[in-house]
Short mmCIF file of C-alpha atoms and ligand atoms in Angstrom, two decimals:
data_model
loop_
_atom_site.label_atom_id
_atom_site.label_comp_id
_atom_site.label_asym_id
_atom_site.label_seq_id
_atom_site.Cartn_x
_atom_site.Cartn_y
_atom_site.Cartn_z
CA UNK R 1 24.60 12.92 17.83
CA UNK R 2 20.87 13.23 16.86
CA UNK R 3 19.82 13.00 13.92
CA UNK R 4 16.39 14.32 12.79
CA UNK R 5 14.45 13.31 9.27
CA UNK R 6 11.48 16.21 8.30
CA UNK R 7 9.32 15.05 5.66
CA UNK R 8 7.82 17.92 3.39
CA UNK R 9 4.25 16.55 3.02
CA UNK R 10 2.64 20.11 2.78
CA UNK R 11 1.91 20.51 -0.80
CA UNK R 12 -1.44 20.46 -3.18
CA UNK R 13 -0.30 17.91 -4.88
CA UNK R 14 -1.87 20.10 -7.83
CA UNK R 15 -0.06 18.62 -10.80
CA UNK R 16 -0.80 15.25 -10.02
CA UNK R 17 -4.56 15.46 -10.61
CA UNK R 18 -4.85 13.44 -7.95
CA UNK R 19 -8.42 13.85 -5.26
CA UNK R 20 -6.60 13.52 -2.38
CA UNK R 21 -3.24 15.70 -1.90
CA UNK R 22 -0.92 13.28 -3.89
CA UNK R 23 1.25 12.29 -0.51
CA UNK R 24 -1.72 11.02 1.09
CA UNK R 25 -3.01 8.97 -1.80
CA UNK R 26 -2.99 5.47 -2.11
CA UNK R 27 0.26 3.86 -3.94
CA UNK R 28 0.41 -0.32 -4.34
CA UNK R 29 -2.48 0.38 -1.49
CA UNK R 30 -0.31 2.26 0.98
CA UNK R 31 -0.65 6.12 1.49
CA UNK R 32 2.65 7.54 -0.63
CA UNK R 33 4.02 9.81 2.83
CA UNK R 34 4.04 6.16 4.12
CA UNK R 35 6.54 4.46 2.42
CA UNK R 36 9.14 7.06 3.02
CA UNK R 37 8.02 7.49 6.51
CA UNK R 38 8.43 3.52 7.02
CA UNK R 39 12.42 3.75 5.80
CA UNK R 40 13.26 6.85 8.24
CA UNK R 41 12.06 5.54 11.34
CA UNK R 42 13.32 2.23 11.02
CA UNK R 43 16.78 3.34 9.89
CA UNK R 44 19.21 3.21 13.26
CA UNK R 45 20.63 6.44 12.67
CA UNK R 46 17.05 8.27 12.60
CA UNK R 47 16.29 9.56 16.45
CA UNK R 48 12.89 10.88 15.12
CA UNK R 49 10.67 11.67 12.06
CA UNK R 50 8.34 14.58 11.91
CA UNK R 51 5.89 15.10 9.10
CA UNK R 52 5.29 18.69 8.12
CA UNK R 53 1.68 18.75 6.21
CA UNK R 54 -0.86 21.79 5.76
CA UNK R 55 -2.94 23.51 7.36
CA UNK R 56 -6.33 21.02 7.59
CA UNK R 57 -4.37 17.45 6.43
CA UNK R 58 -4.41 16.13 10.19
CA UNK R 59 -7.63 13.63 8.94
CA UNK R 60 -5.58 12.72 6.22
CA UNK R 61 -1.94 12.04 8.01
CA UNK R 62 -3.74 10.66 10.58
CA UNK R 63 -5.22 8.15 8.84
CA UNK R 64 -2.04 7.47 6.98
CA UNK R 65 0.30 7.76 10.03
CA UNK R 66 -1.82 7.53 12.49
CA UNK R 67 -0.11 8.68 16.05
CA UNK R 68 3.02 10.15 13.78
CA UNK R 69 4.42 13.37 15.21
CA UNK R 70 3.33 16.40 12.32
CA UNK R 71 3.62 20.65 12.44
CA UNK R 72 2.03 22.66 9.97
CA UNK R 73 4.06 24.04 6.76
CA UNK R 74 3.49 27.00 4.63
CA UNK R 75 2.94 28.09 1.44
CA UNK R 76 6.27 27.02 -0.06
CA UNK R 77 8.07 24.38 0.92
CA UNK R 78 10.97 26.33 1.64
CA UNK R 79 8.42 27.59 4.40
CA UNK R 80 7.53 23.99 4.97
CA UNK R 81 11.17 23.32 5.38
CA UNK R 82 11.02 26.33 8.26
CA UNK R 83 8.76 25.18 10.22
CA UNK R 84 9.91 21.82 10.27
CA UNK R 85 13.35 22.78 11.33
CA UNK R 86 11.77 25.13 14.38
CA UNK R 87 10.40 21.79 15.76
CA UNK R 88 13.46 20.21 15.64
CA UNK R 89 15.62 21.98 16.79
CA UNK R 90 18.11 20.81 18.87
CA UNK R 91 19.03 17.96 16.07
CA UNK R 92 22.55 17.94 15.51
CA UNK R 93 21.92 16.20 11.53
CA UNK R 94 18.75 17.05 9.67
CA UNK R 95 17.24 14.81 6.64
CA UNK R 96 15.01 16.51 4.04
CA UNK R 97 12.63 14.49 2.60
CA UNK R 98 9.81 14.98 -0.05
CA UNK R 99 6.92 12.74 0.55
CA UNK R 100 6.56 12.69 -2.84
CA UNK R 101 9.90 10.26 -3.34
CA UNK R 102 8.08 7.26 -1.57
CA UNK R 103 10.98 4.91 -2.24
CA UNK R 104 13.93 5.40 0.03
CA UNK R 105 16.23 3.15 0.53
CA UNK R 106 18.64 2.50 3.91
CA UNK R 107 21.68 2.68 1.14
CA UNK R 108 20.95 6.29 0.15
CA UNK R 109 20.42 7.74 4.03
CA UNK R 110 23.95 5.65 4.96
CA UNK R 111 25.88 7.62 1.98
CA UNK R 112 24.19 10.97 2.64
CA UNK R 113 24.52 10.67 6.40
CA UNK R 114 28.23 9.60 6.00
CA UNK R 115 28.98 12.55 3.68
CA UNK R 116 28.31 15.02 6.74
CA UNK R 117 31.79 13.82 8.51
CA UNK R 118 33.57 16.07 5.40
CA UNK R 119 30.46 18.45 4.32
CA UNK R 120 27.45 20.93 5.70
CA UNK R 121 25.25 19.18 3.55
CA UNK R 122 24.68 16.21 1.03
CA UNK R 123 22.82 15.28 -1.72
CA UNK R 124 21.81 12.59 -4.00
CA UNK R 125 21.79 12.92 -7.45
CA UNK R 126 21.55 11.03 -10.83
CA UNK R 127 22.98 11.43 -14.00
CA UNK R 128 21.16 13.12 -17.02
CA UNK R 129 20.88 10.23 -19.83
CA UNK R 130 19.10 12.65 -21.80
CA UNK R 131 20.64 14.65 -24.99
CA UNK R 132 19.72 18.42 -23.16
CA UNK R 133 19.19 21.73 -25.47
CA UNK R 134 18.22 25.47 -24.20
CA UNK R 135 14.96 26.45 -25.11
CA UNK R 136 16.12 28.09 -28.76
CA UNK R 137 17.52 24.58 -29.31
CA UNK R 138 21.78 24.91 -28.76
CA UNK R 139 23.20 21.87 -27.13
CA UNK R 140 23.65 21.78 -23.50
CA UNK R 141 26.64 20.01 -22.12
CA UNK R 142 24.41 17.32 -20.21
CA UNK R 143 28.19 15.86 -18.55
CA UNK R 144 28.19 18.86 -16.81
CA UNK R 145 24.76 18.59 -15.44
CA UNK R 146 22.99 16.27 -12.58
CA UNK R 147 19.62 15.55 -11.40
CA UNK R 148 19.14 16.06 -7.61
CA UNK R 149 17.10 14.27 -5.20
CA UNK R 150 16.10 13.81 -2.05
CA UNK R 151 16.63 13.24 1.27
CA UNK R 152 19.21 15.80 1.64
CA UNK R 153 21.33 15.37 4.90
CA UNK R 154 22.96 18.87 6.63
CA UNK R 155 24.92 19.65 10.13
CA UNK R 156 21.91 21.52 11.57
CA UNK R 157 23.67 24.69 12.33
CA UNK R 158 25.10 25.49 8.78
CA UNK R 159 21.62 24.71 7.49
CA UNK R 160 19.66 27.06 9.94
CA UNK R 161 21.92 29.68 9.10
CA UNK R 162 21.14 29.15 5.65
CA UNK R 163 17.30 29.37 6.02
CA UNK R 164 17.66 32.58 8.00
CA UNK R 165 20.04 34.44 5.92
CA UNK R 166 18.48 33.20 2.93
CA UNK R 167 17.51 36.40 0.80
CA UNK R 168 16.75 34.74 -2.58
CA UNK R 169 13.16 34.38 -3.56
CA UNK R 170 11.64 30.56 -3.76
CA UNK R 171 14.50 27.92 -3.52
CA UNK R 172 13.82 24.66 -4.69
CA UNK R 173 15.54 22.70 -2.30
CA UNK R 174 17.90 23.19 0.52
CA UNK R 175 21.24 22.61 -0.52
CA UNK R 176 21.27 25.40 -3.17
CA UNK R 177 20.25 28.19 0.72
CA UNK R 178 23.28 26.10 2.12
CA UNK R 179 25.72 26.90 -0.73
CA UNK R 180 24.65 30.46 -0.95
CA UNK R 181 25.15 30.47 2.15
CA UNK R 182 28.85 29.23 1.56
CA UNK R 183 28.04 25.62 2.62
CA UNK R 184 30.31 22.49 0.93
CA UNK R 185 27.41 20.21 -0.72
CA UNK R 186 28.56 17.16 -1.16
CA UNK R 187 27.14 14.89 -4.19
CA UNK R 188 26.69 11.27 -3.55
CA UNK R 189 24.66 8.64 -5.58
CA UNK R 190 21.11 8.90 -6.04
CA UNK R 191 18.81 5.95 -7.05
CA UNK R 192 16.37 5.95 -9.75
CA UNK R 193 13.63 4.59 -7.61
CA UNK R 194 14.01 7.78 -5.66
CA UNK R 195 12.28 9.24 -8.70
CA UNK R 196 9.55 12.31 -7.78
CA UNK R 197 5.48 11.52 -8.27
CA UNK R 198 4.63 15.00 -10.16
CA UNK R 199 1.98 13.96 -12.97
CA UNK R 200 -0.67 11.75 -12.96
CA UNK R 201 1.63 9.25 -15.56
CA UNK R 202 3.81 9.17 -12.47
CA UNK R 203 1.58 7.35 -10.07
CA UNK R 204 1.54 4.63 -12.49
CA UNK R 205 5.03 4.27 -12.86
CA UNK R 206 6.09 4.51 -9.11
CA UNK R 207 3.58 1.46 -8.86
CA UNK R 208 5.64 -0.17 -11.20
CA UNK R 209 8.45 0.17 -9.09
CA UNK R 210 6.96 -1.80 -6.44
CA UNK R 211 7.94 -5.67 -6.38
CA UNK R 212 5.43 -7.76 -5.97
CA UNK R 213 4.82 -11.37 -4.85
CA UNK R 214 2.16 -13.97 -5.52
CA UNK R 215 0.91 -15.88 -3.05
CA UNK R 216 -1.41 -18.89 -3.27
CA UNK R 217 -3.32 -20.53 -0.32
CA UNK R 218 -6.11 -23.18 -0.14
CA UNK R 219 -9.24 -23.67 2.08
CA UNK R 220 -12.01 -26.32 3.14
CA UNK R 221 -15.26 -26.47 4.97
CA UNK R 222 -17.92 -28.35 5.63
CA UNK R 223 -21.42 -28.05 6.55
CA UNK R 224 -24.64 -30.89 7.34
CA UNK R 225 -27.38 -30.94 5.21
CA UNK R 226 -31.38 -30.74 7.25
CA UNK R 227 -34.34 -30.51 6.40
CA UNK R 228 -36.04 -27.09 7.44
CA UNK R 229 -32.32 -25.21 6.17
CA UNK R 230 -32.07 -22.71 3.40
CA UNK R 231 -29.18 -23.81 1.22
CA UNK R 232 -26.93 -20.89 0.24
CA UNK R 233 -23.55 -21.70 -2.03
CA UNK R 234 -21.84 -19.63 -3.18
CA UNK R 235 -23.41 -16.30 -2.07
CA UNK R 236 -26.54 -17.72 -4.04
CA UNK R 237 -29.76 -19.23 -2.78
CA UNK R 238 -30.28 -22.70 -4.13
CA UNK R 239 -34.12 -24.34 -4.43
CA UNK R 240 -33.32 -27.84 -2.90
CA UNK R 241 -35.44 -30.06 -0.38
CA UNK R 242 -32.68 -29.45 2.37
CA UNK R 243 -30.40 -26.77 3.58
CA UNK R 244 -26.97 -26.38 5.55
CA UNK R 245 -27.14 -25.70 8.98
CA UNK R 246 -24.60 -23.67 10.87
CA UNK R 247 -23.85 -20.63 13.19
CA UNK R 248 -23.90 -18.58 9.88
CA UNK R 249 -25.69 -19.04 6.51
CA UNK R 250 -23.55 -21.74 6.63
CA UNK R 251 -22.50 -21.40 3.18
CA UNK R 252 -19.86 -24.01 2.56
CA UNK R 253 -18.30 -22.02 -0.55
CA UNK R 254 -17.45 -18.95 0.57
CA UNK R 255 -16.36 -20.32 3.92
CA UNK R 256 -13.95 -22.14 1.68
CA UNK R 257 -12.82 -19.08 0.16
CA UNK R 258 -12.54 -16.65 2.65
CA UNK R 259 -10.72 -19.44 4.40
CA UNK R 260 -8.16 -19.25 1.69
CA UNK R 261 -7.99 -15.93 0.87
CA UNK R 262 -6.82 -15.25 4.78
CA UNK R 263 -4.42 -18.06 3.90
CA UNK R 264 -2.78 -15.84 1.62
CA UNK R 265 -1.50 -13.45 4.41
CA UNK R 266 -1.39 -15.70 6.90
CA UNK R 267 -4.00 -14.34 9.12
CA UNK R 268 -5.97 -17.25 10.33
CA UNK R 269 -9.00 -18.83 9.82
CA UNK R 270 -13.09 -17.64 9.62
CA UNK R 271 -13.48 -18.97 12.83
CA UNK R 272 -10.32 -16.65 14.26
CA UNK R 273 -12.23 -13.24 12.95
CA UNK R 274 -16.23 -14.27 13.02
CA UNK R 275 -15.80 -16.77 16.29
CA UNK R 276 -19.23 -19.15 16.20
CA UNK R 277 -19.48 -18.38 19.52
CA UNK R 278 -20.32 -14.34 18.81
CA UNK R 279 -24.29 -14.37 18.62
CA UNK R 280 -23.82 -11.07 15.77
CA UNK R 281 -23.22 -13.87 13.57
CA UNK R 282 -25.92 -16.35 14.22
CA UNK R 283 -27.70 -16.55 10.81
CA UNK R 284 -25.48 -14.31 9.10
CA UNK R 285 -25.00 -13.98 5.12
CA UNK R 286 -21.28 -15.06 4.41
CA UNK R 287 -20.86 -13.10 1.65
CA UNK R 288 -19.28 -10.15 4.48
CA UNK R 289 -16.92 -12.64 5.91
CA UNK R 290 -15.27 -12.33 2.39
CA UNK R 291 -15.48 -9.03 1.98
CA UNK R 292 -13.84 -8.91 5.45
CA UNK R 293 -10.90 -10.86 3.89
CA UNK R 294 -10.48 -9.26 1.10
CA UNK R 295 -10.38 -5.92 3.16
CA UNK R 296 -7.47 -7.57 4.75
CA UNK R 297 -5.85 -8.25 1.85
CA UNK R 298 -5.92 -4.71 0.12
CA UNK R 299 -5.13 -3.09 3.26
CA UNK R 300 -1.80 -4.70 3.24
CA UNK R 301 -1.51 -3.09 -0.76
CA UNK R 302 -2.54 -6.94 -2.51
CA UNK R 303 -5.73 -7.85 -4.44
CA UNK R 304 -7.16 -11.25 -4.91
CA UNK R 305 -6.02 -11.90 -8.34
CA UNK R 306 -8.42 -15.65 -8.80
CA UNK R 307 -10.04 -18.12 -7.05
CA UNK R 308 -10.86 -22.11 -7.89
CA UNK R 309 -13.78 -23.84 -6.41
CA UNK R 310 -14.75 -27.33 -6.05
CA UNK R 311 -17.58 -28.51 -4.20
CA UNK R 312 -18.31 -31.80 -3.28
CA UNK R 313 -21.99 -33.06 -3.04
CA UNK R 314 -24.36 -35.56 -4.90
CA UNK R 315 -26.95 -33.45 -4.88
CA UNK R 316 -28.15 -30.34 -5.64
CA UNK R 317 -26.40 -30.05 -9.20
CA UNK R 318 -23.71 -27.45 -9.53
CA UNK R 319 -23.95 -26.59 -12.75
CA UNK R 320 -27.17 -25.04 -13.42
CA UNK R 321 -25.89 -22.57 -10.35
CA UNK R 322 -22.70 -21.97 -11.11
CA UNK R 323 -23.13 -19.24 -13.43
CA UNK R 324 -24.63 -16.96 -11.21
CA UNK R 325 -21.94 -18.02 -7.85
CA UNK R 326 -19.17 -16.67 -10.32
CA UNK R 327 -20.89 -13.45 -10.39
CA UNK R 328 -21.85 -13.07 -6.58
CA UNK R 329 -17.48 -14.18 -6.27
CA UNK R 330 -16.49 -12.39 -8.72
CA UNK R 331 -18.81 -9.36 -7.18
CA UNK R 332 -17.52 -9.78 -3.75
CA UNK R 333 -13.68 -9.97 -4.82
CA UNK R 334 -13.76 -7.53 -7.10
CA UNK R 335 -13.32 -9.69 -10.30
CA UNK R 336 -14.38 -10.41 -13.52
CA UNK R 337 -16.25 -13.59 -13.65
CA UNK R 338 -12.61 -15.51 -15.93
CA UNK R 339 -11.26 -14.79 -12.40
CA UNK R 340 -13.48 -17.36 -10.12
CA UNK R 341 -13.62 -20.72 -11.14
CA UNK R 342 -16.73 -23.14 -9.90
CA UNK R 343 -15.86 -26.45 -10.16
CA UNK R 344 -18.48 -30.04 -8.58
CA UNK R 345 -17.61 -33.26 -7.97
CA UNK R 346 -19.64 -36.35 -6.71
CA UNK R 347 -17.74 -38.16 -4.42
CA UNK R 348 -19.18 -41.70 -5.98
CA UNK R 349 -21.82 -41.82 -3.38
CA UNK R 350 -18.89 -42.91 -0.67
CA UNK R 351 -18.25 -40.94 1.95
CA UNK R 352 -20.46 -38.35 4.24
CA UNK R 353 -20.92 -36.67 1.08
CA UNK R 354 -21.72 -39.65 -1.16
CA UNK R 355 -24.79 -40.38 1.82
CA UNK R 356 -25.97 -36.67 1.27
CA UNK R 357 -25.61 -35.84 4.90
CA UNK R 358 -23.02 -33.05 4.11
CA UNK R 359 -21.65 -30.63 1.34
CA UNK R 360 -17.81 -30.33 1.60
CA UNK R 361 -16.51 -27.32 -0.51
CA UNK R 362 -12.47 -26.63 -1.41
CA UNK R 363 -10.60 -23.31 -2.33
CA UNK R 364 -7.72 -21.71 -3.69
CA UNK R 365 -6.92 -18.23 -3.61
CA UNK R 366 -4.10 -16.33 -5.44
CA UNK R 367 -3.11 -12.89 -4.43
CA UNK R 368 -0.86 -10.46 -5.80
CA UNK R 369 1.16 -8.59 -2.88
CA UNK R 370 3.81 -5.89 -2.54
CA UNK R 371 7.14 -7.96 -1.43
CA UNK R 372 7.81 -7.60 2.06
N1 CTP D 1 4.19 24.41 0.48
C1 CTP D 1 4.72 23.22 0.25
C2 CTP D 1 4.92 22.74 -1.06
C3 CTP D 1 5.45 21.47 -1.24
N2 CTP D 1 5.75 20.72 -0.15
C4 CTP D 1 6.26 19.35 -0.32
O1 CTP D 1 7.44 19.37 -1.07
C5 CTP D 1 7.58 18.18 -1.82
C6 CTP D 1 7.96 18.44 -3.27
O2 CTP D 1 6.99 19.31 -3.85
P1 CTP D 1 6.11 18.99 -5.11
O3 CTP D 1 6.41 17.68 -5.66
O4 CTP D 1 6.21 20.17 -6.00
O5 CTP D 1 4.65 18.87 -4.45
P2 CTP D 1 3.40 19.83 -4.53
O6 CTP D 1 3.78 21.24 -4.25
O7 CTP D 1 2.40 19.23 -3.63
O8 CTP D 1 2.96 19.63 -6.05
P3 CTP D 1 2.21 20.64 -7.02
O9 CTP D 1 3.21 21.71 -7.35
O10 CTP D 1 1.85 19.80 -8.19
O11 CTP D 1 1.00 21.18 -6.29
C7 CTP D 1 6.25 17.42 -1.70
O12 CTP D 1 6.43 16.32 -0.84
C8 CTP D 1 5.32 18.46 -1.13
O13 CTP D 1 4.29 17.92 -0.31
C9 CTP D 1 5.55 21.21 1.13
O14 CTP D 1 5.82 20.51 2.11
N3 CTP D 1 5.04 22.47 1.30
C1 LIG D 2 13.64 19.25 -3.61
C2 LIG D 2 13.47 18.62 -4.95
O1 LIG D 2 12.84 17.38 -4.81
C3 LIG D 2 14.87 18.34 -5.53
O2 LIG D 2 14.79 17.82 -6.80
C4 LIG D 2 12.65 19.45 -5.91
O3 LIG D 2 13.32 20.62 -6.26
C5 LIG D 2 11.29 19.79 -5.34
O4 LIG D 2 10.34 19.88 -6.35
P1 LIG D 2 9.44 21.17 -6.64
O5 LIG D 2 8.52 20.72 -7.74
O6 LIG D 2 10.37 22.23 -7.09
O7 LIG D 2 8.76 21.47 -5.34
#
């Protein structure tokens, strides 16, 4: 038995006001045709996915999905539907899915998929909690009435006979071709974060939907103080009669943080992405090693939500500096400056610190991520 899932990606996205075709934009930092796609070719039952998008969206699936197997739709998406179906064929079960319902669960495909033992087809669908009326105002019976979703799940014969003997004008979705085409639908439960991304309110309501998770992590460096070094902390150049030296710009703060924000999703240390070894580095201003971490960060769909710094040193003084390194952090992450904390500390003139051969600098980054 092999079981297809088409994903109708092929629209303008036109009500959405979106820039980019609403399936391809970004939702909690993943493209929207992503989630759903994630959820269909995981599921065991799912032999293949194949994403039907228009005519000039490769660029756009293909950074969203890249390598994912795509055909071109039309100008409905009953047409989408089509040519989605010619590329399959062969299936034995067919899933419809809208990109535009980005969260699928496993629980819905298992109830739609075992619905085909008995029926052609099967849908999901919610009830109306809405009081309905007609347009002139009478009362419509809403117990009568449900709201359909998708995926929608069909033996793949019954539904290509549907789409060719289909002589109604546009259909909306499948099942209603399959009926007319004397069909058994089957209803099954739907899920209410199945709900469709039409209007731009939408968007941020499905992000809503998305559980998220804060993570915390913390970092540390240290650097030697010379004579003849520049001292940068901070991402900010510091007048003092010695400097840090290291493979970098060597400085100690933002080391710290980026340290800790790649704590945050577990991705290593500095040293793992900007090796000291790799001359492109010698000399090199900091501030993009924490860019680079943040990068990693939002391309997993988080943000660095705050960071607290401490640095230990006698001298230079922190605090007529610390002003200005919450605006070059806060600049770098993305923050407001009540997000980045700059904290100093003497070490009571004990330690390698306390001698002044060395500035030691401490982090903690918080992140906000979507739940695994
Ligand atoms: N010619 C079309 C039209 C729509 N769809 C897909 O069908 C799903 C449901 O359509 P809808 O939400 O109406 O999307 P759009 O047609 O893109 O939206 P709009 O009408 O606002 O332009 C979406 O995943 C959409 O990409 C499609 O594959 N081919
Ligand atoms: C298929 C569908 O998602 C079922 O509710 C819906 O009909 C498609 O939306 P459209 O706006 O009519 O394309």
């Amino acid at each position: 038995m092999t079981t297809v899932a088409l994903i109708v990606a092929a629209g303008k996205g036109e009500r959405s006001g979106s820039a980019l075709p609403k399936q391809f934009a970004p939702l909690a930092g993943r493209p929207m045709v992503a989630w759903s796609h994630a959820t269909l070719a995981a599921h065991s039952a799912v032999d293949e996915v194949i994403v039907v998008i228009g005519a000039g969206q490769e660029a756009m699936l293909a950074a969203a999905l890249p390598g994912a197997r795509h055909v071109t739709g039309g100008a409905r998406r009953q047409d989408s539907v089509r040519a989605g179906l010619d590329a399959a064929a062969g299936a034995d079960r067919i899933l419809i899915h809208d990109a535009a319902r980005p969260f699928l669960s496993p629980a819905v495909i298992d109830r739609l998929l075992a619905a085909l033992d008995t029926h052609d087809g099967a849908v999901p669908v919610l009830p109306v909690p809405d009081t309905l009326v007609s347009q002139d105002g009478t009362p419509v019976d809403r117990a009568a009435l449900r709201r359909v979703q998708t995926p929608q799940a069909f033996r793949a014969p019954a539904l290509a006979r549907a789409h060719g003997g289909w002589q109604g004008g546009e259909a909306t979705d499948d099942a209603q071709m399959v009926r007319a085409a004397g069909g058994s639908v089957a209803l099954v439960e739907g899920d209410t974060m199945l709900e469709k991304v039409t209007y731009p309110a939408d968007f941020a309501a499905a992000e809503a939907r998305v559980a998220m998770e804060t993570r915390s992590a913390s970092g540390f460096d240290v650097h030697r103080l010379e004579d003849g070094e520049e001292l940068w902390l901070g991402g900010v150049r510091i007048p003092h009669h010695r400097g840090l030296s290291g493979h970098s710009d060597a400085d100690v703060a933002l080391h710290a943080i980026t340290d800790a924000v790649l704590g945050t999703i577990a991705a290593g240390d500095i040293g793992t992405h900007f090796p000291p070894s790799d001359p492109r580095w010698r000399g090199a201003e900091s501030g993009q090693f924490l860019s680079h971490a943040r990068g990693l960060v939002e391309a997993k769909g988080g943000r660095v939500t705050f960071v607290d710094l401490t640095l230990m040193c006698e001298a230079p003084k922190i605090g007529p500096h610390r002003t200005a390194m919450q605006a070059r952090i806060a600049e770098l992450l993305g923050l407001t400056t009540d997000r980045v904390s700059v904290k100093a500390t003497t070490t009571e003139k004990l330690g390698f610190t306390g001698r002044g051969e060395g500035i030691a600098a401490q982090a903690v980054a918080t992140v906000r991520l979507p739940a695994a």
